[in-house]
Coordinates of N, CA and C in Angstrom, one line a residue:
X1 N 113.0 112.8 90.5 CA 111.8 113.5 90.4 C 110.7 112.5 90.0
X2 N 109.7 112.3 90.8 CA 108.7 111.3 90.6 C 107.5 111.9 89.8
X3 N 107.1 111.1 88.8 CA 106.1 111.6 87.8 C 104.9 110.6 87.9
X4 N 103.7 111.2 88.0 CA 102.4 110.5 88.0 C 101.7 110.9 86.7
X5 N 101.3 110.0 85.9 CA 100.6 110.3 84.7 C 99.1 109.9 84.8
X6 N 98.3 110.9 84.6 CA 96.8 110.8 84.7 C 96.3 110.8 83.2
X7 N 95.7 109.7 82.8 CA 95.3 109.5 81.4 C 94.1 108.6 81.4
X8 N 93.2 108.8 80.4 CA 92.0 107.9 80.3 C 92.4 106.4 80.2
X9 N 91.7 105.6 81.0 CA 92.0 104.2 81.0 C 90.7 103.4 80.7
X10 N 89.6 104.0 80.8 CA 88.3 103.4 80.7 C 88.2 102.5 79.4
X11 N 87.7 101.3 79.6 CA 87.5 100.4 78.5 C 88.7 100.0 77.7
X12 N 89.9 100.1 78.4 CA 91.1 99.7 77.8 C 91.7 98.5 78.7
X13 N 92.3 97.6 78.0 CA 93.0 96.5 78.7 C 94.3 97.0 79.4
X14 N 94.8 96.2 80.4 CA 96.0 96.6 81.1 C 97.2 96.7 80.1
X15 N 97.3 95.9 79.2 CA 98.5 95.9 78.3 C 98.4 97.2 77.4
X16 N 97.2 97.5 76.9 CA 97.1 98.7 76.1 C 97.4 100.0 76.9
X17 N 96.9 100.0 78.1 CA 97.2 101.2 79.0 C 98.7 101.3 79.3
X18 N 99.3 100.1 79.6 CA 100.7 100.1 79.9 C 101.5 100.6 78.7
X19 N 101.2 100.2 77.5 CA 101.9 100.6 76.2 C 101.7 102.1 76.0
X20 N 100.5 102.6 76.2 CA 100.3 104.1 76.0 C 101.0 104.9 77.1
X21 N 101.0 104.4 78.3 CA 101.7 105.1 79.4 C 103.2 105.1 79.2
X22 N 103.7 104.0 78.7 CA 105.1 104.0 78.4 C 105.5 105.0 77.3
X23 N 104.7 105.1 76.3 CA 105.0 106.1 75.3 C 104.9 107.5 75.8
X24 N 103.9 107.8 76.6 CA 103.8 109.1 77.2 C 105.1 109.4 78.1
X25 N 105.4 108.4 78.9 CA 106.6 108.6 79.7 C 107.9 108.8 78.9
X26 N 108.0 108.1 77.8 CA 109.1 108.3 76.9 C 109.2 109.7 76.5
X27 N 108.1 110.3 76.1 CA 108.0 111.7 75.8 C 108.5 112.6 76.9
X28 N 108.0 112.3 78.1 CA 108.3 113.1 79.3 C 109.8 113.0 79.6
X29 N 110.3 111.8 79.5 CA 111.7 111.5 79.9 C 112.7 112.2 78.9
X30 N 112.2 112.4 77.7 CA 113.1 113.2 76.7 C 113.2 114.7 77.2
X31 N 112.1 115.2 77.9 CA 112.1 116.6 78.4 C 112.7 116.7 79.8
X32 N 112.5 115.6 80.6 CA 113.0 115.6 82.0 C 113.7 114.3 82.2
X33 N 115.0 114.3 81.8 CA 115.8 113.0 81.9 C 115.8 112.4 83.3
X34 N 115.7 113.2 84.4 CA 115.7 112.7 85.8 C 114.4 112.1 86.2
X35 N 113.4 112.1 85.4 CA 112.0 111.7 85.7 C 112.0 110.2 86.0
X36 N 111.2 109.8 87.1 CA 111.0 108.4 87.5 C 109.5 108.2 87.4
X37 N 109.0 107.2 86.7 CA 107.6 107.0 86.6 C 107.0 106.3 87.8
X38 N 105.9 106.8 88.4 CA 105.2 106.1 89.4 C 104.3 105.1 88.6
X39 N 104.4 103.8 88.8 CA 103.6 102.9 88.1 C 102.2 102.8 88.7
X40 N 101.3 103.4 88.0 CA 99.9 103.5 88.6 C 99.0 102.5 87.9
X41 N 99.5 101.6 87.2 CA 98.7 100.6 86.5 C 98.5 99.4 87.5
X42 N 97.3 99.2 87.9 CA 97.0 98.1 88.8 C 96.4 97.0 88.0
X43 N 97.1 95.8 87.9 CA 96.5 94.8 87.1 C 95.3 94.1 87.7
X44 N 94.6 93.3 86.9 CA 93.4 92.7 87.4 C 93.5 91.9 88.7
X45 N 94.7 91.4 89.0 CA 94.9 90.6 90.2 C 94.6 91.4 91.4
X46 N 94.9 92.7 91.3 CA 94.7 93.6 92.5 C 93.2 93.8 92.9
X47 N 92.3 93.4 91.9 CA 90.8 93.5 92.2 C 90.5 92.6 93.4
X48 N 91.2 91.5 93.5 CA 90.9 90.6 94.6 C 91.1 91.1 96.0
X49 N 91.9 92.2 96.1 CA 92.2 92.8 97.3 C 91.0 93.7 97.8
X50 N 90.3 94.2 96.8 CA 89.1 95.1 97.1 C 88.1 94.4 98.0
X51 N 87.5 95.1 98.9 CA 86.5 94.5 99.7 C 85.3 94.1 98.8
X52 N 84.8 93.0 99.0 CA 83.7 92.5 98.1 C 82.5 93.5 98.3
X53 N 81.9 93.7 97.1 CA 80.7 94.7 97.1 C 81.1 96.1 96.8
X54 N 82.4 96.4 96.9 CA 82.9 97.7 96.6 C 82.7 98.1 95.2
X55 N 82.5 99.3 94.9 CA 82.5 99.7 93.5 C 84.0 99.7 93.1
X56 N 84.4 98.9 92.2 CA 85.8 98.7 91.8 C 86.4 99.9 91.3
X57 N 85.6 100.8 90.5 CA 86.1 102.0 90.0 C 86.6 102.9 91.1
X58 N 85.8 103.0 92.2 CA 86.2 103.9 93.3 C 87.4 103.3 94.0
X59 N 87.5 102.0 94.1 CA 88.6 101.3 94.7 C 89.9 101.7 93.9
X60 N 89.8 101.6 92.6 CA 91.0 101.9 91.8 C 91.4 103.4 91.9
X61 N 90.4 104.3 92.0 CA 90.6 105.7 92.1 C 91.3 106.0 93.5
X62 N 90.9 105.3 94.5 CA 91.6 105.4 95.8 C 93.0 105.0 95.7
X63 N 93.3 103.9 95.1 CA 94.7 103.5 94.9 C 95.5 104.5 94.1
X64 N 94.9 105.0 93.0 CA 95.6 106.0 92.2 C 95.9 107.3 93.0
X65 N 95.0 107.7 93.9 CA 95.2 108.9 94.7 C 96.4 108.6 95.7
X66 N 96.5 107.4 96.2 CA 97.6 107.0 97.1 C 98.9 107.2 96.3
X67 N 99.0 106.7 95.1 CA 100.2 106.9 94.3 C 100.5 108.3 93.9
X68 N 99.4 109.0 93.6 CA 99.5 110.5 93.2 C 100.2 111.2 94.3
X69 N 100.0 110.8 95.6 CA 100.5 111.6 96.7 C 102.1 111.5 96.7
X70 N 102.7 110.6 96.0 CA 104.1 110.5 96.0 C 104.7 111.3 94.9
X71 N 103.9 111.9 94.0 CA 104.4 112.6 92.8 C 105.0 114.0 93.1
X72 N 106.0 114.3 92.4 CA 106.5 115.7 92.4 C 105.8 116.5 91.3
X73 N 105.5 115.8 90.2 CA 104.8 116.4 89.0 C 103.7 115.5 88.6
X74 N 102.5 116.0 88.3 CA 101.4 115.2 87.8 C 101.1 115.7 86.4
X75 N 101.2 114.8 85.4 CA 100.9 115.1 84.0 C 99.5 114.6 83.7
X76 N 98.8 115.5 83.0 CA 97.4 115.1 82.6 C 97.4 115.1 81.1
X77 N 97.0 114.0 80.5 CA 97.3 113.7 79.1 C 96.0 113.7 78.3
X78 N 96.0 114.4 77.1 CA 95.0 114.5 76.1 C 93.6 114.8 76.7
X79 N 92.7 113.9 76.5 CA 91.3 114.2 76.9 C 90.9 113.9 78.3
X80 N 91.9 114.1 79.2 CA 91.7 113.8 80.6 C 90.4 114.4 81.2
X81 N 90.1 115.6 80.7 CA 88.9 116.4 81.3 C 87.6 115.6 81.1
X82 N 87.6 114.8 80.1 CA 86.3 114.0 79.7 C 86.1 112.8 80.6
X83 N 87.0 112.5 81.5 CA 87.0 111.3 82.3 C 86.9 111.6 83.8
X84 N 85.9 111.1 84.5 CA 85.7 111.4 85.9 C 86.9 111.1 86.8
X85 N 87.5 110.0 86.6 CA 88.7 109.7 87.5 C 89.8 110.7 87.3
X86 N 90.1 111.0 86.0 CA 91.2 112.0 85.8 C 90.8 113.4 86.3
X87 N 89.6 113.7 86.2 CA 89.1 115.0 86.7 C 89.2 115.1 88.2
X88 N 88.9 114.0 88.9 CA 89.0 114.0 90.3 C 90.5 114.0 90.7
X89 N 91.3 113.3 90.0 CA 92.8 113.3 90.3 C 93.3 114.7 90.2
X90 N 92.8 115.5 89.1 CA 93.3 116.9 89.0 C 92.8 117.7 90.1
X91 N 91.6 117.6 90.5 CA 91.0 118.4 91.6 C 91.8 118.2 92.9
X92 N 92.1 116.9 93.2 CA 92.9 116.6 94.4 C 94.3 117.1 94.2
X93 N 94.9 116.9 93.1 CA 96.3 117.4 92.9 C 96.4 118.9 93.1
X94 N 95.4 119.7 92.6 CA 95.3 121.1 92.7 C 95.2 121.5 94.2
X95 N 94.2 120.9 94.9 CA 93.9 121.2 96.2 C 95.1 120.9 97.2
X96 N 95.9 119.9 96.8 CA 97.0 119.5 97.7 C 98.4 120.0 97.2
X97 N 98.3 121.0 96.3 CA 99.5 121.7 95.9 C 100.5 121.0 95.0
X98 N 100.0 120.0 94.3 CA 100.9 119.3 93.3 C 101.1 120.1 92.1
X99 N 102.3 120.1 91.6 CA 102.6 120.8 90.3 C 102.0 120.0 89.2
X100 N 101.1 120.6 88.4 CA 100.4 119.9 87.3 C 100.8 120.4 86.0
X101 N 100.9 119.5 85.0 CA 101.2 119.9 83.6 C 100.2 119.2 82.7
X102 N 99.5 119.9 81.8 CA 98.7 119.3 80.8 C 99.4 119.1 79.5
X103 N 99.3 117.9 78.9 CA 100.0 117.7 77.6 C 99.0 117.1 76.7
X104 N 99.1 117.5 75.4 CA 98.3 117.0 74.3 C 99.3 116.3 73.4
X105 N 99.2 115.0 73.2 CA 100.1 114.3 72.3 C 99.3 113.7 71.1
X106 N 100.0 113.5 70.1 CA 99.4 113.0 68.9 C 99.3 111.5 69.0
X107 N 98.7 110.9 68.0 CA 98.5 109.4 68.0 C 99.7 108.6 68.1
X108 N 100.9 109.1 67.8 CA 102.1 108.4 67.9 C 102.3 107.9 69.3
X109 N 101.9 108.8 70.2 CA 102.2 108.5 71.6 C 101.1 107.8 72.3
X110 N 99.8 108.1 72.0 CA 98.7 107.4 72.6 C 97.7 106.8 71.7

């Protein structure tokens, strides 16, 4: 069972996001032992692939949507509603029939 995690990443470094996502996945894995995480963290090297002049945020969103398409379940974490990218991922997941779960975790996890 493939899991996509949508969570705020704005103004966070790659390592911080990776640590937070791993903690969230640890929580999910305790509930769903068969879960496999879709790694949606694109490090800075991937920016070089983007067409010059592109809005990098839109480029990242497009890549995230490609990965979301592989998910069996999409988890939306904490304040996802306050972030444009997460909100768009939710809208797309809903429109394309993805099973979505919202979770609110304490500071231990994120």
